[in-house]
Amino acid sequence: SQVQDMAKEQVKAAKNMAFAFDIDGVLAHGNHAILEARESLKMLNGDNELGIKIPYILLTNGGGKTEEERCQQLSEILEVPISVNQFIQSHTPMQALSEYYETVLVVGGEGFKCRGVAQNYGFKHVYTPKDILAWDQEASPWRCFTEEERVHAHPVDFKRVKFDAILVFADSRDYATDFQLIIDLLLSENGYFGTKSKNLETNSIPIYFSQGDMVMPTQFKGPPRMTQGAFRIAIEAIYKSLTGNDLERVVYGKPELATYKYADEVLKSWMEEIHNENKLPQNVYMVGDNPASDIIGGNMYGWNTCLVRTGVFQGGPGENAPDSPANFGVFDNVLEAVKAVVR
Ligand code: G3P
Ligand code: MG
């Protein structure tokens, strides 16, 4: 009958779509769920008219914790199970770098958490700026370094350590120290801390940044706050003024292509988990709050994009982002976006 045919068409369409959700400003603010997110995810988990599951992945420029830890925390606040197999944070694709670099300086994040992240990825020798401070705190005259941190640090004789690369995984909590130690290594003789290279044409060792966002939404009642992109631009400016040359660097995260390619792989295997089919859906809907990363990146990659008003974007009713407008629409929150797509 016509009704049955329509239902079949609906199921077919539902099986050919998937969502990619941004986290900060869409599903959560820091460690607090955005309430509409819970209902949205329940709906996609099968609580809908067709009773069908619609696959979704989470694609965030956040980071600083292991994938396991962050997914567990998200499962609690969003009240639906979130698997690491549907989760990509800024530094997740950087795991592949562990094939090329053994000894790395990992920068950013709370305490020593990013050491665990990098070790999980398979990097053999992982040091943080605080390990260097524990060895010689005078390396950073304006450091923030507590006795408690000293207890957890792994100081070694850094004169003998040859760093292969610098990985910025999350926001610096001590810009002065991190600027100093990163510049030291970029200008060092082959990555040996405390040495100075005679060749200033290129940086001595490679540097990777996990994402490039300039600002992020926070609990602050004023404009969004600066994040890793602002930190990187400062490093680039210092490097340029010291050497006259542009810093060679690689940036991951949205809206960089490498991150979307990685997302495709995750999406494919997640499709298999949900629908038993290892292929990309025809329609991917990105729901994001930041036009300069989520929306521009999604548009460039051929995804449908939905912009929400619960985060960085603060346009009024009827307004879209002027430089990179969302191609599917602008919504008050994630639930409105999901409902419109499913409709
Ligand atoms: O830019 C830093 C981070 O808070 C962004 O996270 O989930 O909005 O990509 P997300
Ligand atoms: Mg966001």
Coordinates of N, CA and C in Angstrom, one line a residue, residues 95-230:
Q95 N 47.3 10.5 16.9 CA 47.8 9.2 17.3 C 48.8 8.6 16.3
A96 N 48.4 8.9 15.0 CA 49.2 8.4 13.9 C 50.7 8.9 13.9
L97 N 50.9 10.0 14.6 CA 52.3 10.6 14.7 C 53.2 9.7 15.5
S98 N 52.7 8.9 16.3 CA 53.5 8.1 17.2 C 54.4 7.1 16.4
E99 N 54.1 6.9 15.2 CA 54.9 6.0 14.3 C 56.2 6.8 14.0
Y100 N 56.2 8.1 14.0 CA 57.3 8.9 13.5 C 58.2 9.5 14.6
Y101 N 57.6 9.7 15.8 CA 58.3 10.4 16.8 C 58.3 9.6 18.1
E102 N 59.5 9.4 18.7 CA 59.6 8.7 20.0 C 59.5 9.6 21.2
T103 N 60.3 10.7 21.1 CA 60.4 11.6 22.3 C 59.7 12.9 22.0
V104 N 58.7 13.2 22.8 CA 57.9 14.4 22.5 C 57.7 15.3 23.7
L105 N 57.6 16.6 23.4 CA 57.1 17.5 24.5 C 55.6 17.7 24.2
V106 N 54.8 17.4 25.2 CA 53.4 17.5 25.1 C 52.9 18.7 25.9
V107 N 52.3 19.6 25.3 CA 51.9 20.9 25.9 C 50.4 21.1 26.1
G108 N 50.0 21.6 27.2 CA 48.6 22.0 27.4 C 47.8 21.0 28.3
G109 N 46.7 21.4 28.7 CA 45.8 20.6 29.6 C 46.1 20.7 31.1
E110 N 45.2 20.1 31.8 CA 45.3 20.1 33.3 C 46.4 19.2 33.8
G111 N 47.2 19.7 34.8 CA 48.2 18.9 35.4 C 49.0 18.1 34.4
F112 N 49.1 16.8 34.6 CA 49.9 15.9 33.7 C 49.0 15.0 32.9
K113 N 47.8 15.4 32.7 CA 46.8 14.5 32.0 C 47.2 14.2 30.6
C114 N 47.8 15.2 29.9 CA 48.2 14.9 28.5 C 49.3 13.9 28.3
R115 N 50.1 13.7 29.4 CA 51.1 12.7 29.4 C 50.4 11.3 29.1
G116 N 49.4 11.1 29.9 CA 48.6 9.8 29.7 C 48.0 9.7 28.3
V117 N 47.5 10.8 27.8 CA 46.9 10.8 26.4 C 48.0 10.3 25.4
A118 N 49.1 11.0 25.5 CA 50.2 10.7 24.5 C 50.7 9.2 24.7
Q119 N 50.8 8.8 25.9 CA 51.3 7.4 26.2 C 50.3 6.4 25.6
N120 N 49.0 6.7 25.8 CA 48.0 5.9 25.2 C 48.1 5.8 23.7
Y121 N 48.5 6.9 23.1 CA 48.7 6.9 21.6 C 49.9 6.1 21.1
G122 N 50.8 5.8 22.1 CA 51.9 5.0 21.7 C 53.3 5.8 21.7
F123 N 53.3 7.0 22.0 CA 54.5 7.8 22.1 C 55.4 7.2 23.2
K124 N 56.6 6.9 23.0 CA 57.5 6.2 23.9 C 57.9 7.1 25.1
H125 N 58.5 8.2 24.8 CA 59.0 9.1 25.8 C 58.3 10.4 25.8
V126 N 57.4 10.6 26.8 CA 56.6 11.8 26.8 C 56.9 12.7 28.0
Y127 N 57.3 13.9 27.6 CA 57.6 14.9 28.7 C 56.7 16.1 28.5
T128 N 56.5 16.8 29.6 CA 55.7 18.0 29.6 C 56.5 19.2 30.1
P129 N 56.1 20.4 29.9 CA 56.9 21.5 30.4 C 57.2 21.4 31.9
K130 N 56.3 20.9 32.7 CA 56.5 20.8 34.1 C 57.6 19.9 34.5
D131 N 57.8 18.9 33.6 CA 59.0 18.0 33.9 C 60.3 18.7 33.8
I132 N 60.3 19.7 32.8 CA 61.5 20.5 32.6 C 61.7 21.4 33.8
L133 N 60.5 22.0 34.3 CA 60.6 22.9 35.5 C 61.1 22.1 36.7
A134 N 60.7 20.9 36.8 CA 61.1 20.1 38.0 C 62.6 19.8 37.9
W135 N 63.1 19.8 36.7 CA 64.6 19.6 36.5 C 65.4 20.9 36.8
D136 N 64.9 22.0 36.2 CA 65.5 23.3 36.5 C 64.4 24.4 36.3
Q137 N 63.9 24.8 37.5 CA 62.7 25.7 37.4 C 63.1 27.1 36.8
E138 N 64.4 27.4 36.8 CA 64.9 28.7 36.3 C 64.7 28.8 34.8
A139 N 64.4 27.6 34.1 CA 64.2 27.6 32.7 C 63.0 28.6 32.3
S140 N 62.1 28.8 33.3 CA 61.0 29.8 33.0 C 60.9 30.8 34.2
P141 N 61.4 32.0 34.0 CA 61.5 32.9 35.1 C 60.1 33.3 35.7
W142 N 59.0 33.2 34.8 CA 57.7 33.6 35.3 C 56.8 32.4 35.5
R143 N 57.3 31.3 35.7 CA 56.6 30.0 35.8 C 55.5 30.0 36.9
C144 N 54.5 29.1 36.7 CA 53.6 28.7 37.7 C 53.9 27.3 38.0
F145 N 54.5 27.0 39.1 CA 54.9 25.7 39.4 C 54.8 25.4 40.9
T146 N 54.0 24.4 41.3 CA 53.8 24.2 42.7 C 54.5 23.0 43.2
E147 N 54.6 22.9 44.6 CA 55.3 21.8 45.2 C 54.6 20.5 44.9
E148 N 53.2 20.6 44.8 CA 52.4 19.4 44.5 C 52.8 18.9 43.1
E149 N 53.0 19.8 42.1 CA 53.3 19.4 40.8 C 54.7 18.8 40.7
R150 N 55.5 19.3 41.6 CA 56.9 18.7 41.6 C 56.8 17.2 41.9
V151 N 55.9 16.8 42.8 CA 55.7 15.4 43.3 C 55.3 14.5 42.1
H152 N 54.5 15.1 41.2 CA 54.0 14.3 40.0 C 54.9 14.4 38.8
A153 N 55.9 15.3 38.8 CA 56.7 15.5 37.6 C 57.7 14.3 37.4
H154 N 58.2 14.2 36.2 CA 59.2 13.2 35.9 C 60.5 13.9 35.4
P155 N 61.3 14.5 36.3 CA 62.5 15.2 35.8 C 63.5 14.2 35.4
V156 N 64.2 14.5 34.3 CA 65.4 13.7 33.9 C 66.5 14.8 33.6
D157 N 67.6 14.3 33.2 CA 68.7 15.3 32.8 C 68.3 15.7 31.4
F158 N 67.6 16.8 31.3 CA 67.1 17.3 29.9 C 68.2 17.7 29.0
K159 N 69.4 17.8 29.5 CA 70.5 18.1 28.6 C 70.8 16.9 27.6
R160 N 70.4 15.8 28.1 CA 70.7 14.6 27.3 C 69.5 14.1 26.5
V161 N 68.4 14.8 26.6 CA 67.2 14.3 25.9 C 67.1 15.0 24.5
K162 N 66.9 14.2 23.5 CA 66.7 14.7 22.2 C 65.2 14.7 21.8
F163 N 64.6 15.8 21.8 CA 63.2 15.9 21.5 C 63.0 15.7 20.0
D164 N 62.0 14.9 19.6 CA 61.7 14.7 18.1 C 60.6 15.6 17.6
A165 N 59.7 16.0 18.5 CA 58.6 16.9 18.1 C 57.9 17.5 19.3
I166 N 57.2 18.6 19.0 CA 56.4 19.3 20.0 C 54.9 19.1 19.6
L167 N 54.1 18.6 20.6 CA 52.7 18.4 20.3 C 51.9 19.2 21.3
V168 N 51.1 20.2 20.7 CA 50.3 21.0 21.6 C 48.9 20.3 21.6
F169 N 48.5 19.7 22.7 CA 47.3 18.9 22.7 C 46.1 19.7 23.2
A170 N 46.3 20.7 24.0 CA 45.2 21.4 24.7 C 45.6 22.8 25.1
D171 N 44.7 23.6 25.7 CA 45.1 24.9 26.0 C 46.2 25.0 27.1
S172 N 47.1 25.9 26.8 CA 48.2 26.1 27.8 C 47.6 26.7 29.1
R173 N 48.1 26.2 30.2 CA 47.7 26.8 31.5 C 48.8 27.7 32.1
D174 N 49.9 27.8 31.3 CA 51.0 28.7 31.8 C 51.7 29.2 30.5
Y175 N 51.1 30.2 29.9 CA 51.6 30.7 28.6 C 53.1 31.1 28.7
A176 N 53.5 31.7 29.8 CA 54.9 32.2 29.8 C 55.9 31.0 29.7
T177 N 55.6 30.0 30.5 CA 56.5 28.8 30.5 C 56.4 28.1 29.1
D178 N 55.2 27.9 28.6 CA 55.1 27.2 27.4 C 55.6 27.9 26.2
F179 N 55.4 29.2 26.1 CA 56.1 30.0 25.1 C 57.6 29.8 25.1
Q180 N 58.2 30.0 26.3 CA 59.6 29.9 26.5 C 60.2 28.6 26.0
L181 N 59.6 27.5 26.5 CA 60.1 26.1 26.3 C 59.9 25.7 24.8
I182 N 58.8 26.1 24.3 CA 58.5 25.8 22.9 C 59.5 26.5 22.0
I183 N 59.7 27.8 22.2 CA 60.7 28.6 21.4 C 62.1 28.0 21.6
D184 N 62.4 27.6 22.8 CA 63.7 27.0 23.1 C 64.0 25.8 22.1
L185 N 63.0 24.9 22.1 CA 63.1 23.7 21.3 C 63.1 24.0 19.8
L186 N 62.3 25.0 19.4 CA 62.2 25.3 17.9 C 63.5 25.8 17.4
L187 N 64.3 26.5 18.3 CA 65.6 27.1 18.0 C 66.8 26.3 18.4
S188 N 66.5 25.1 18.9 CA 67.6 24.3 19.5 C 68.4 23.6 18.4
E189 N 69.5 23.0 18.8 CA 70.4 22.2 18.0 C 69.7 20.8 18.0
N190 N 69.0 20.5 16.9 CA 68.5 19.1 16.8 C 67.5 18.7 17.9
G191 N 66.9 19.6 18.6 CA 66.0 19.2 19.6 C 66.6 18.9 21.0
Y192 N 67.8 19.3 21.2 CA 68.4 19.2 22.5 C 68.1 20.4 23.3
F193 N 67.5 20.3 24.4 CA 67.0 21.4 25.2 C 68.3 22.2 25.8
G194 N 68.2 23.5 25.7 CA 69.3 24.3 26.3 C 70.4 24.6 25.2
T195 N 70.3 24.1 24.0 CA 71.2 24.4 22.9 C 70.6 25.4 22.0
K196 N 71.5 26.0 21.1 CA 71.0 26.9 20.2 C 71.5 26.6 18.8
S197 N 70.6 26.5 17.8 CA 71.0 26.1 16.5 C 71.6 27.3 15.8
K198 N 72.5 27.1 14.8 CA 73.1 28.2 14.1 C 72.2 28.5 12.8
N199 N 71.5 27.5 12.4 CA 70.6 27.6 11.3 C 69.2 28.0 11.7
L200 N 68.8 29.2 11.3 CA 67.5 29.7 11.7 C 66.5 29.7 10.6
E201 N 66.9 29.0 9.5 CA 66.0 29.0 8.3 C 64.7 28.2 8.5
T202 N 64.8 27.1 9.2 CA 63.5 26.4 9.6 C 63.6 26.0 11.0
N203 N 62.5 25.7 11.6 CA 62.5 25.2 13.0 C 63.3 23.9 13.1
S204 N 64.0 23.7 14.2 CA 64.8 22.5 14.4 C 64.0 21.3 14.5
I205 N 62.8 21.3 15.2 CA 62.0 20.1 15.2 C 60.6 20.6 14.9
P206 N 59.8 19.6 14.4 CA 58.4 20.0 14.0 C 57.5 20.3 15.2
I207 N 56.5 21.1 14.9 CA 55.5 21.4 16.0 C 54.1 21.2 15.4
Y208 N 53.2 20.5 16.2 CA 51.8 20.2 15.8 C 50.9 20.8 16.8
F209 N 49.8 21.4 16.3 CA 48.8 22.0 17.2 C 47.5 21.1 16.9
S210 N 46.8 20.8 18.0 CA 45.7 19.9 17.9 C 44.4 20.6 17.3
Q211 N 44.4 21.9 17.4 CA 43.2 22.6 16.8 C 43.5 24.1 16.7
G212 N 42.7 24.8 15.9 CA 43.1 26.2 15.6 C 42.0 27.3 16.0
D213 N 41.0 26.9 16.8 CA 40.0 27.8 17.2 C 40.6 29.0 17.9
M214 N 40.2 30.2 17.5 CA 40.6 31.5 18.1 C 39.9 31.6 19.5
V215 N 38.6 31.3 19.5 CA 37.8 31.6 20.7 C 37.0 30.3 21.0
M216 N 36.5 30.3 22.3 CA 35.6 29.2 22.7 C 34.5 29.8 23.6
P217 N 33.4 29.1 23.7 CA 32.4 29.6 24.6 C 32.8 29.1 26.0
T218 N 32.5 30.0 27.0 CA 32.8 29.6 28.4 C 31.6 30.1 29.3
Q219 N 31.7 29.9 30.6 CA 30.7 30.4 31.5 C 30.7 31.9 31.6
F220 N 31.8 32.6 31.1 CA 31.9 34.0 31.2 C 30.7 34.7 30.5
K221 N 30.2 35.7 31.2 CA 29.0 36.4 30.6 C 29.3 37.3 29.5
G222 N 30.5 37.6 29.2 CA 30.9 38.5 28.1 C 31.2 37.7 26.8
P223 N 32.0 38.3 25.9 CA 32.4 37.6 24.6 C 33.1 36.3 24.9
P224 N 33.2 35.4 23.9 CA 33.9 34.1 24.0 C 35.4 34.4 24.3
R225 N 36.0 33.4 24.9 CA 37.4 33.5 25.4 C 38.4 32.9 24.5
M226 N 39.6 33.4 24.5 CA 40.7 32.9 23.6 C 41.1 31.5 23.9
T227 N 41.4 30.8 22.8 CA 41.9 29.4 23.0 C 43.1 29.1 22.1
Q228 N 43.3 27.8 21.7 CA 44.6 27.4 21.2 C 45.1 28.2 19.9
G229 N 44.1 28.6 19.1 CA 44.5 29.4 17.9 C 45.2 30.6 18.3
A230 N 44.8 31.3 19.3 CA 45.4 32.5 19.8 C 46.8 32.3 20.3

